[in-house]
Every structure is written in C-alpha cells, then in structure tokens.
Tab-separated table of C-alpha atoms in Angstrom:
chain	number	residue	atom	x	y	z
N	1	MET	CA	9.249	13.862	11.230
N	2	LYS	CA	8.900	10.039	10.954
N	3	ILE	CA	4.899	8.580	12.154
N	4	LYS	CA	3.328	5.627	12.364
N	5	ILE	CA	0.128	4.989	10.262
N	6	LYS	CA	-1.803	2.261	8.806
N	7	LEU	CA	0.055	2.363	5.507
N	8	SER	CA	2.269	-0.335	4.178
N	9	ILE	CA	4.042	-1.668	0.941
N	10	ILE	CA	7.067	-4.092	0.634
N	11	LEU	CA	8.549	-0.396	1.032
N	12	ILE	CA	6.793	2.736	1.152
N	13	TYR	CA	8.424	5.850	1.769
N	14	LEU	CA	7.226	9.344	1.430
N	15	ILE	CA	9.436	12.331	1.604
N	16	GLN	CA	8.539	16.210	1.148
N	17	PHE	CA	11.207	18.371	0.028
N	18	ASN	CA	9.538	21.447	-1.062
N	19	THR	CA	10.994	24.697	0.040
N	20	TYR	CA	8.028	26.622	1.342
N	21	SER	CA	7.444	24.252	3.911
N	22	GLN	CA	8.784	24.692	7.728
N	23	CYS	CA	8.630	20.907	8.058
N	24	GLU	CA	10.480	17.994	6.701
N	25	PHE	CA	9.203	14.514	7.481
N	26	ALA	CA	9.620	10.825	6.283
N	27	ILE	CA	6.631	8.052	6.458
N	28	LEU	CA	7.829	4.769	6.484
N	29	SER	CA	5.557	1.693	7.384
N	30	ASN	CA	5.869	-2.095	7.023
N	31	ASP	CA	2.377	-3.112	8.259
N	32	THR	CA	1.855	-7.339	7.841
N	33	ILE	CA	-1.845	-7.033	7.099
N	34	PHE	CA	-1.774	-4.567	4.308
N	35	GLN	CA	0.098	-4.178	1.290
N	36	ASP	CA	-0.031	-0.551	0.083
N	37	ARG	CA	1.325	1.349	-3.004
N	38	ILE	CA	1.342	5.027	-3.533
N	39	GLN	CA	1.115	5.723	-7.124
N	40	SER	CA	0.555	9.638	-7.246
N	41	VAL	CA	1.347	12.624	-4.663
N	42	PHE	CA	-0.195	15.822	-5.228
N	43	ASP	CA	0.668	19.064	-3.714
N	44	ASP	CA	-2.807	20.959	-2.195
N	45	ASN	CA	-0.682	24.567	-1.673
N	46	ILE	CA	-4.418	26.082	-1.311
N	47	ASN	CA	-4.681	24.192	1.927
N	48	GLU	CA	-0.672	23.292	2.524
N	49	GLN	CA	-1.688	19.760	2.037
N	50	ILE	CA	-0.599	16.656	0.845
N	51	VAL	CA	-2.606	14.189	-1.447
N	52	VAL	CA	-1.760	10.723	-2.027
N	53	PHE	CA	-3.254	8.075	-4.305
N	54	GLY	CA	-2.434	4.487	-4.481
N	55	SER	CA	-3.772	1.326	-4.066
N	56	ARG	CA	-4.361	-1.475	-1.153
N	57	HIS	CA	-4.106	-5.226	-1.321
N	58	VAL	CA	-5.218	-7.229	1.782
N	59	ARG	CA	-3.030	-10.177	1.941
N	60	LYS	CA	-4.893	-12.302	4.582
N	61	GLU	CA	-8.011	-12.398	2.569
N	62	LEU	CA	-6.881	-13.753	-0.726
N	63	ASN	CA	-9.832	-16.068	-0.842
N	64	ASN	CA	-12.475	-14.126	0.241
N	65	PRO	CA	-14.330	-12.873	-3.082
N	66	ASP	CA	-15.101	-9.311	-1.207
N	67	SER	CA	-11.615	-9.056	-0.100
N	68	ILE	CA	-9.893	-5.554	-0.928
N	69	PHE	CA	-7.540	-6.410	-3.642
N	70	ASN	CA	-5.817	-3.211	-5.694
N	71	ALA	CA	-8.560	-1.169	-4.697
N	72	PRO	CA	-7.896	2.657	-5.028
N	73	THR	CA	-6.610	4.766	-1.780
N	74	PHE	CA	-6.710	8.289	-0.857
N	75	TYR	CA	-4.631	9.876	1.785
N	76	LYS	CA	-4.262	13.466	3.149
N	77	PHE	CA	-1.255	14.992	4.812
N	78	ASP	CA	-0.445	18.148	6.000
N	79	TYR	CA	2.754	19.600	5.476
N	80	CYS	CA	4.110	17.906	8.500
N	81	GLY	CA	3.429	14.483	7.503
N	82	ASN	CA	0.316	14.354	10.148
N	83	LEU	CA	-2.234	11.980	8.392
N	84	LEU	CA	-5.437	13.893	8.365
N	85	SER	CA	-8.019	11.690	6.255
N	86	SER	CA	-8.011	8.125	4.369
N	87	LYS	CA	-10.613	6.355	2.324
N	88	ILE	CA	-10.687	3.371	0.235
N	89	TYR	CA	-12.637	2.853	-2.753
N	90	LYS	CA	-14.595	-0.680	-3.422
N	91	TYR	CA	-17.676	0.881	-4.982
N	92	ILE	CA	-18.748	3.762	-7.166
N	93	ASP	CA	-21.742	4.683	-6.467
N	94	SER	CA	-23.353	0.959	-6.810
N	95	PHE	CA	-21.012	-0.290	-9.425
N	96	LYS	CA	-17.934	-2.493	-7.974
N	97	ILE	CA	-14.606	-1.301	-9.047
N	98	ASP	CA	-12.624	-4.059	-10.975
N	99	HIS	CA	-9.763	-4.710	-8.522
N	100	ARG	CA	-7.708	-6.127	-11.270
N	101	ASN	CA	-3.817	-5.801	-12.144
N	102	PHE	CA	-1.530	-6.397	-14.576
N	103	GLN	CA	1.296	-8.849	-14.749
N	104	TYR	CA	4.619	-6.530	-13.441
N	105	ASN	CA	7.121	-5.845	-16.220
N	106	PRO	CA	9.556	-3.254	-15.870
N	107	VAL	CA	9.954	-2.795	-19.669
N	108	TYR	CA	6.624	-1.081	-19.435
N	109	PHE	CA	5.532	0.202	-16.375
N	110	TYR	CA	6.524	-0.588	-12.357
N	111	GLU	CA	2.946	0.062	-11.398
N	112	SER	CA	1.097	-3.143	-10.529
N	113	THR	CA	-2.396	-1.640	-10.494
N	114	ALA	CA	-5.388	-0.695	-13.236
N	115	HIS	CA	-6.436	2.589	-12.191
N	116	ARG	CA	-4.725	6.110	-12.969
N	117	VAL	CA	-4.997	9.288	-11.508
N	118	PHE	CA	-4.939	12.738	-13.124
N	119	GLN	CA	-5.292	16.614	-11.754
N	120	PHE	CA	-6.496	18.770	-14.373
N	121	ASN	CA	-7.252	21.784	-11.859
N	122	PRO	CA	-6.549	22.730	-8.099
N	123	HIS	CA	-9.785	21.550	-6.838
N	124	SER	CA	-10.140	17.585	-8.057
N	125	PHE	CA	-8.994	14.761	-9.088
N	126	HIS	CA	-9.796	12.244	-11.928
N	127	LEU	CA	-9.554	8.358	-11.591
N	128	VAL	CA	-9.640	6.185	-14.675
N	129	LEU	CA	-11.343	3.104	-13.056
N	130	PRO	CA	-12.598	-0.151	-14.737
N	131	LEU	CA	-16.014	-0.675	-12.905
N	132	VAL	CA	-18.573	-3.691	-13.071
N	133	ASP	CA	-22.282	-2.966	-13.282
N	134	THR	CA	-22.992	-6.633	-11.189
N	135	LEU	CA	-26.604	-7.058	-11.983
N	136	ASN	CA	-26.295	-7.422	-15.764
N	137	LYS	CA	-22.893	-8.508	-15.355
N	138	VAL	CA	-21.479	-5.931	-17.683
N	139	GLY	CA	-17.967	-4.137	-17.236
N	140	PHE	CA	-17.165	-0.355	-18.674
N	141	TYR	CA	-14.676	2.279	-17.924
N	142	SER	CA	-15.489	5.299	-15.862
N	143	ILE	CA	-13.737	8.406	-15.525
N	144	VAL	CA	-14.246	9.084	-11.706
N	145	GLU	CA	-14.265	12.823	-10.239
N	146	ILE	CA	-12.916	13.253	-6.497
N	147	ASP	CA	-12.557	16.244	-4.263
N	148	ASN	CA	-9.760	17.045	-2.018
N	149	GLU	CA	-11.282	15.653	0.754
N	150	GLY	CA	-11.431	12.245	-1.311
N	151	ASN	CA	-15.395	12.833	-1.854
N	152	ILE	CA	-16.835	11.099	-5.019
N	153	LEU	CA	-18.200	14.298	-6.930
N	154	ASN	CA	-19.228	12.559	-9.900
N	155	PHE	CA	-18.329	9.812	-12.689
N	156	SER	CA	-19.259	9.030	-16.104
N	157	LYS	CA	-19.951	5.503	-17.869
N	158	LEU	CA	-17.815	4.818	-20.967
N	159	MET	CA	-19.557	1.484	-22.543
N	160	VAL	CA	-16.666	-0.405	-24.355
N	161	PRO	CA	-16.537	-3.416	-26.378
N	162	GLN	CA	-15.427	-6.138	-24.088
N	163	ASN	CA	-12.451	-6.758	-25.828
N	164	GLU	CA	-11.697	-3.065	-25.197
N	165	TYR	CA	-12.543	-3.397	-21.650
N	166	GLN	CA	-9.967	-6.069	-21.145
N	167	LEU	CA	-7.320	-3.481	-22.273
N	168	TYR	CA	-5.692	-0.852	-19.351
N	169	ALA	CA	-6.135	3.014	-19.052
N	170	GLN	CA	-2.666	3.978	-20.232
N	171	THR	CA	-3.094	7.818	-19.661
N	172	LEU	CA	-6.177	10.524	-19.929
N	173	VAL	CA	-4.941	13.405	-21.793
N	174	LYS	CA	-6.788	16.973	-21.664
N	175	PHE	CA	-6.680	19.299	-24.581
N	176	SER	CA	-9.481	21.830	-23.322
N	177	GLU	CA	-12.464	21.563	-20.866
N	178	THR	CA	-14.438	20.433	-23.621
N	179	ASN	CA	-11.721	17.819	-25.589
N	180	TYR	CA	-9.994	15.278	-23.718
N	181	CYS	CA	-8.778	12.050	-25.157
N	182	LEU	CA	-8.049	8.334	-23.167
N	183	PHE	CA	-5.657	5.724	-24.195
N	184	LEU	CA	-6.483	1.909	-23.374
N	185	GLN	CA	-3.412	-0.125	-24.568
N	186	ASP	CA	-2.679	-4.193	-24.150
N	187	TYR	CA	0.798	-3.832	-23.099
N	188	GLN	CA	1.795	-7.306	-24.226
N	189	GLN	CA	0.176	-7.587	-27.803
N	190	GLN	CA	0.136	-3.497	-28.552
N	191	ILE	CA	-3.581	-3.670	-29.458
N	192	ASN	CA	-5.126	-0.199	-28.509
N	193	ALA	CA	-8.207	1.781	-28.342
N	194	ILE	CA	-8.021	6.056	-28.208
N	195	TYR	CA	-11.614	7.510	-27.157
N	196	PHE	CA	-11.688	11.401	-27.885
N	197	LEU	CA	-14.220	12.429	-25.019
N	198	ASP	CA	-16.239	15.585	-24.546
N	199	GLY	CA	-16.055	17.609	-21.436
N	200	SER	CA	-18.483	15.368	-19.487
N	201	PHE	CA	-16.310	12.372	-20.683
N	202	ASN	CA	-18.694	10.833	-22.969
N	203	ALA	CA	-17.511	8.879	-26.144
N	204	ARG	CA	-17.517	11.380	-29.278
N	205	TYR	CA	-15.424	9.224	-31.494
N	206	LYS	CA	-12.527	6.554	-31.266
N	207	LEU	CA	-9.764	5.114	-33.255
N	208	GLN	CA	-8.600	1.542	-33.273
N	209	ASN	CA	-5.611	-0.395	-34.241
N	210	VAL	CA	-3.436	2.514	-34.014
N	211	SER	CA	-0.016	0.925	-34.580
N	212	LEU	CA	1.399	2.450	-31.315
N	213	ASP	CA	4.013	1.016	-28.968
N	214	PRO	CA	3.030	1.370	-24.943
N	215	ILE	CA	3.242	5.273	-23.927
N	216	ARG	CA	5.839	5.745	-21.623
N	217	SER	CA	4.781	9.460	-21.460
N	218	ILE	CA	2.801	12.127	-23.119
N	219	ILE	CA	1.876	15.650	-23.493
N	220	ALA	CA	-0.820	17.709	-25.205
N	221	THR	CA	0.467	20.346	-27.472
N	222	GLU	CA	-1.171	24.029	-27.744
N	223	ASP	CA	-2.326	23.039	-31.357
N	224	ASN	CA	-4.505	20.065	-29.966
N	225	LYS	CA	-2.091	17.380	-31.030
N	226	PHE	CA	0.283	14.801	-29.046
N	227	ILE	CA	4.012	14.557	-28.200
N	228	ILE	CA	4.613	10.840	-27.028
N	229	CYS	CA	7.741	8.904	-25.725
N	230	THR	CA	6.880	5.065	-26.633
N	231	TYR	CA	8.607	2.245	-25.146
N	232	SER	CA	8.903	-1.681	-25.857
N	233	GLU	CA	11.484	-4.389	-26.183
N	234	SER	CA	11.870	-4.012	-29.787
N	235	ASN	CA	12.292	-0.293	-29.318
N	236	ALA	CA	13.676	0.855	-25.969
N	237	THR	CA	15.462	4.070	-26.774
N	238	VAL	CA	14.621	7.526	-26.688
N	239	ASN	CA	11.711	8.119	-29.507
N	240	ILE	CA	10.281	11.158	-29.310
N	241	SER	CA	7.138	11.513	-31.979
N	242	LYS	CA	4.602	14.075	-32.685
N	243	TYR	CA	1.070	13.346	-34.051
N	244	ASP	CA	-2.336	14.866	-34.938
N	245	THR	CA	-5.488	13.526	-33.331
N	246	ALA	CA	-5.699	11.016	-36.564
N	247	PHE	CA	-2.421	9.947	-35.429
N	248	ASN	CA	-0.403	10.642	-38.743
N	249	LEU	CA	3.007	11.431	-37.744
N	250	GLU	CA	4.345	14.851	-37.981
N	251	TRP	CA	7.919	14.071	-36.916
N	252	ASN	CA	10.169	12.114	-34.939
N	253	LEU	CA	12.981	12.802	-32.977
N	254	LEU	CA	15.562	10.141	-32.094
N	255	PRO	CA	18.238	12.169	-30.341
N	256	TYR	CA	20.677	9.188	-29.726
N	257	GLY	CA	20.016	6.656	-31.860
N	258	ASN	CA	19.746	3.280	-30.863
N	259	ARG	CA	20.974	3.654	-27.288
N	260	PHE	CA	19.158	2.711	-24.572
N	261	GLY	CA	16.915	5.074	-22.776
N	262	THR	CA	13.393	6.295	-22.372
N	263	ILE	CA	11.560	9.765	-21.364
N	264	ARG	CA	9.706	9.835	-18.247
N	265	GLN	CA	8.249	13.143	-18.304
N	266	PHE	CA	7.515	16.235	-20.785
N	267	LEU	CA	6.299	19.625	-19.624
N	268	LYS	CA	5.952	22.740	-21.083
N	269	LYS	CA	9.100	25.268	-21.025
N	270	GLY	CA	7.993	28.513	-22.984
N	271	GLU	CA	7.011	28.014	-26.641
N	272	ASN	CA	9.413	24.812	-26.469
N	273	TYR	CA	9.099	21.266	-24.409
N	274	ILE	CA	11.381	19.717	-21.872
N	275	ALA	CA	11.826	15.861	-21.691
N	276	ILE	CA	13.694	14.123	-18.725
N	277	GLY	CA	14.805	10.511	-18.632
N	278	SER	CA	17.666	8.779	-18.685
N	279	ILE	CA	19.921	7.011	-21.788
N	280	LYS	CA	22.663	4.336	-21.709
N	281	ARG	CA	26.059	4.414	-23.243
N	282	ASN	CA	24.784	1.766	-25.899
N	283	PHE	CA	22.209	-0.491	-26.585
N	284	ASN	CA	22.234	-3.866	-24.361
N	285	PHE	CA	18.824	-4.499	-23.485
N	286	PRO	CA	17.345	-5.926	-20.863
N	287	ASN	CA	20.283	-4.625	-18.946
N	288	GLN	CA	19.006	-1.889	-16.874
N	289	ASP	CA	22.519	0.053	-16.210
N	290	LEU	CA	21.292	3.616	-17.357
N	291	PRO	CA	24.734	5.882	-16.598
N	292	PHE	CA	22.817	9.364	-17.880
N	293	GLY	CA	20.320	11.239	-16.195
N	294	ILE	CA	19.160	13.468	-19.298
N	295	ILE	CA	17.204	16.830	-19.644
N	296	LEU	CA	16.316	17.741	-23.353
N	297	GLU	CA	14.914	20.793	-24.516
N	298	PHE	CA	13.241	20.949	-27.788
N	299	SER	CA	11.108	23.149	-29.994
N	300	ALA	CA	7.259	22.113	-31.475
N	301	HIS	CA	9.093	21.150	-34.608
N	302	GLY	CA	10.961	19.029	-33.384
N	303	ASN	CA	14.794	20.731	-33.305
N	304	ILE	CA	16.431	20.285	-30.173
N	305	ILE	CA	17.438	23.603	-28.341
N	306	ASN	CA	19.295	22.222	-25.843
N	307	GLU	CA	20.706	19.186	-23.684
N	308	LEU	CA	22.070	18.365	-20.255
N	309	LYS	CA	23.602	14.984	-19.510
N	310	ILE	CA	23.946	14.381	-15.948
N	311	ASN	CA	26.420	11.706	-14.929
N	312	SER	CA	27.102	10.405	-11.266
N	313	LYS	CA	30.264	8.587	-10.318
N	314	ARG	CA	28.474	6.542	-7.528
N	315	GLY	CA	26.587	4.367	-10.092
N	316	SER	CA	23.995	4.809	-12.776
N	317	LEU	CA	21.514	7.585	-12.669
N	318	GLU	CA	17.780	7.600	-13.854
N	319	PHE	CA	15.696	10.883	-13.663
N	320	SER	CA	12.087	10.512	-13.256
N	321	SER	CA	10.391	13.904	-13.017
N	322	LEU	CA	11.199	17.912	-12.905
N	323	ILE	CA	10.085	21.211	-11.623
N	324	ILE	CA	11.225	24.143	-12.957
N	325	ASP	CA	11.367	26.618	-10.330
N	326	ILE	CA	11.025	30.755	-10.263
N	327	ASN	CA	14.501	30.784	-10.614
N	328	ARG	CA	14.399	28.845	-13.581
N	329	ASN	CA	16.499	26.262	-12.094
N	330	TYR	CA	15.382	22.442	-12.687
N	331	ASN	CA	14.673	20.218	-9.168
N	332	ILE	CA	15.110	16.847	-10.589
N	333	SER	CA	13.691	13.300	-8.807
N	334	GLY	CA	15.050	10.354	-9.661
N	335	TYR	CA	16.997	7.063	-8.142
N	336	LEU	CA	20.829	6.021	-8.425
N	337	ASN	CA	21.676	2.527	-8.666
N	338	SER	CA	25.102	2.408	-6.688
N	339	SER	CA	28.251	0.454	-8.261
N	340	ILE	CA	29.978	0.473	-5.152
N	341	ASP	CA	27.108	-0.231	-2.606
N	342	SER	CA	25.034	-3.332	-2.654
N	343	SER	CA	22.686	-2.364	-0.081
N	344	GLY	CA	20.068	-0.939	-2.819
N	345	SER	CA	18.854	1.977	-4.969
N	346	ASP	CA	19.334	6.070	-3.670
N	347	VAL	CA	16.170	7.951	-3.939
N	348	ILE	CA	18.245	11.367	-5.096
N	349	ILE	CA	17.215	15.211	-5.358
N	350	TYR	CA	19.250	17.169	-7.585
N	351	ARG	CA	18.515	21.021	-8.394
N	352	ILE	CA	20.811	22.501	-11.168
N	353	ASP	CA	21.097	25.639	-13.276
N	354	THR	CA	19.930	25.746	-17.102
N	355	LEU	CA	23.557	25.160	-17.448
N	356	GLY	CA	23.786	21.825	-15.947
N	357	ASN	CA	25.655	22.841	-12.855
N	358	LEU	CA	24.648	21.192	-9.499
N	359	LEU	CA	23.555	23.680	-7.263
N	360	TRP	CA	22.068	21.299	-4.744
N	361	ASP	CA	21.702	17.495	-4.377
N	362	THR	CA	20.634	14.866	-1.403
N	363	SER	CA	19.761	11.410	-1.443
N	364	TYR	CA	18.100	8.587	0.574
N	365	ASN	CA	19.166	5.345	0.818
N	366	PHE	CA	16.732	2.191	0.646
N	367	LYS	CA	17.684	-1.774	0.970
N	368	ASN	CA	15.179	-2.485	-2.042
N	369	ASN	CA	15.075	-1.366	-5.429
N	370	PHE	CA	12.519	0.421	-6.847
N	371	GLY	CA	11.131	3.449	-9.102
N	372	THR	CA	10.155	6.687	-8.085
N	373	SER	CA	7.068	8.788	-9.076
N	374	SER	CA	6.891	12.522	-8.380
N	375	THR	CA	4.178	15.237	-8.539
N	376	ARG	CA	5.006	19.012	-7.974
N	377	GLY	CA	7.955	17.921	-5.571
N	378	TYR	CA	6.973	15.144	-3.852
N	379	PHE	CA	7.615	11.117	-3.772
C-alpha cells in the first residue's frame, strides 16, 4: 500500500517484508521542499509499529541560520504503513543541535549526518548528538534517550576537548547496563578518541590516538572485548580483529587476503559470531564491483567455522544485514548492481538455509544507486 507523507530524499523508500504482519507496503515520496534521509529503522513488535530515524534538510532555507539542516527526525508507522506520528529535533532542552554533516565518502560511510541511533532495550532509543551551549559558546557530545513515542527522556553532557568535538560519533557499544563505549573518529585523518562510559553515560576514562582505521562494523563480546571490521583506502579488505578494552590486539582474521571487500554487520550465533558483507574476486580499489555476498561464521578465538558465498548471475551483489529466524534460516538484505540493466540498483531480500540453498528471494528496482540499511527486517 503506497501512502503520501511529508517525507523525502533524493529517493526514500521504506519496504516492509516481515512475515507476521498481514500488510505489505512501500512508501515513496519526492517532496521538493524537504530532503529527508532514512538512517535507522526499528521494529516495535510490542506495539506492532515501525520507528524510523533519519535527518531533514530544508533546501529553501540554506541562507537562514535558523533553518533545519541535517536535523534528526523521528517517524512512527503502523504495520500497514500509516504514519502515526513524527518529530523533528532542533534543540535538546536549551541546547542547540549542531546540524553538521561530513563529506560524502563511499569508502567509509554512505550516510551524511553526524548523529547516530542505537537501541539497547525495547522501550527506548539512544541518539549520539553534538550539541552547542550557545550562551557559553561551547560544544559537547550528548547521548539522548528517546522513547517509542519520540519523547526525550533524558540526556547526558559529555564535555570533550575542542579538537575531539570536531570528530564524529562513529559508534556506541554496550557491554552491560553500567558499561558503554563511545568511539569518536575523523574519517580523513584517522584520529580518534574512545570514551568508556558508565550507565548514566558519564565518562569514566578515555583512550586517545589508538591506531585504528575507521570502523565499518563492531560487536561487543561476552568477555567485554571488541570484534571489529575496519575499512580504509589502504586497507579495503575483510579485516576482522579482536581487541581488549586497552586496544591490545588478540587476533586478526583475513579470510580473503587482499581481496577488496568489507563486513557490514556482526551478530551472535550461539557461542560463535556471524559476519555479513561482500568481497570481490581480486583487489582493485576503488572499483565498486562486488560480485559476492558473504556470510562468515567464526569462533570467539578467530577460527572460521563456516563460509557461504552467494553469487548472482544478474550482477554484483552486496549484503548489508542479516536476521536469523526461528527456523535458523538466514534472511538477508542488500542490493544488486545489475550488469545487464542500466536503470540502477535493485534492493534485494534473500532467504537461504545454513547450507546456502536459496529458499526465497525478491527485489525492488530503483533508478538511482544507493546503499541499504536495515534493522530487524526492514529497510
């Protein structure tokens, strides 16, 4: 079911494909005033609703200092695609959101907004935002908790040096209810600061100048350590490493040597871990042709347990995220750059078993190339 709403990007498309809803829908809008981007999509299966976070850019007010530029946005839909509520955030309490963006660079990230969204429990979300105290003219980072209705519950003030305030929030990792870790990075110069936070998101201590390429995907392990895939022009391979919290390297896994590729997502599977992404037949950066989608299972000690490589005869295939269903099948989202159709990318959804047999698939064609991002079964 298609609906018109006041949402737009160059192209914005929300597709619902989970199996327990009785509705299927797609949302497409091309409003000329607003340029909205979907960043993160979450399934509120308790209330049978879909929560969408993104950013808004008002094109016609670029010369207005009070205009909305990359402002965080919140939208809620029911399972049939009806818009229930929406919010745009320009201020958190009396503090103005620093609506900056960073230069588009497909090597690192396709997103162009400086804020990040995470969900650590079914009832709320956490946004990492740069805020400005306009009275004292000082910037700081804040972790803002928002409930399922878009209401601000609380926020923290993480005062950082000015040079670190210019960095971008890469990711927020949860070890326990009282132990978090925030990564701030500069994608161009590979400068970073890593803050270890308590349960109220106050800084306990930090690490500086850790030699670490930009993080493409990360997961916290049960022994309070990190498994990370980094990505840079000089290291554009599937490079999986495990570090302790002092960032001492425990092991490094290069399953495909110097072949061009990346890991988009890690998730836990029993005692092991799953990595999903894509690789190329050889190293040929910056050619973005990625023929194989990959699913890699490995142990906490870095030993490969199982590997699946999925090829498509229709073009180059890149996997973005994966959900393991109750039947232990892999439900995969990604996109396909067709080698025979010049109209653009296809968003693809695959369901395969653990042996790599295709059980079901579908695709949606778009005239513009773009990446995909999904959380719990949605784009």
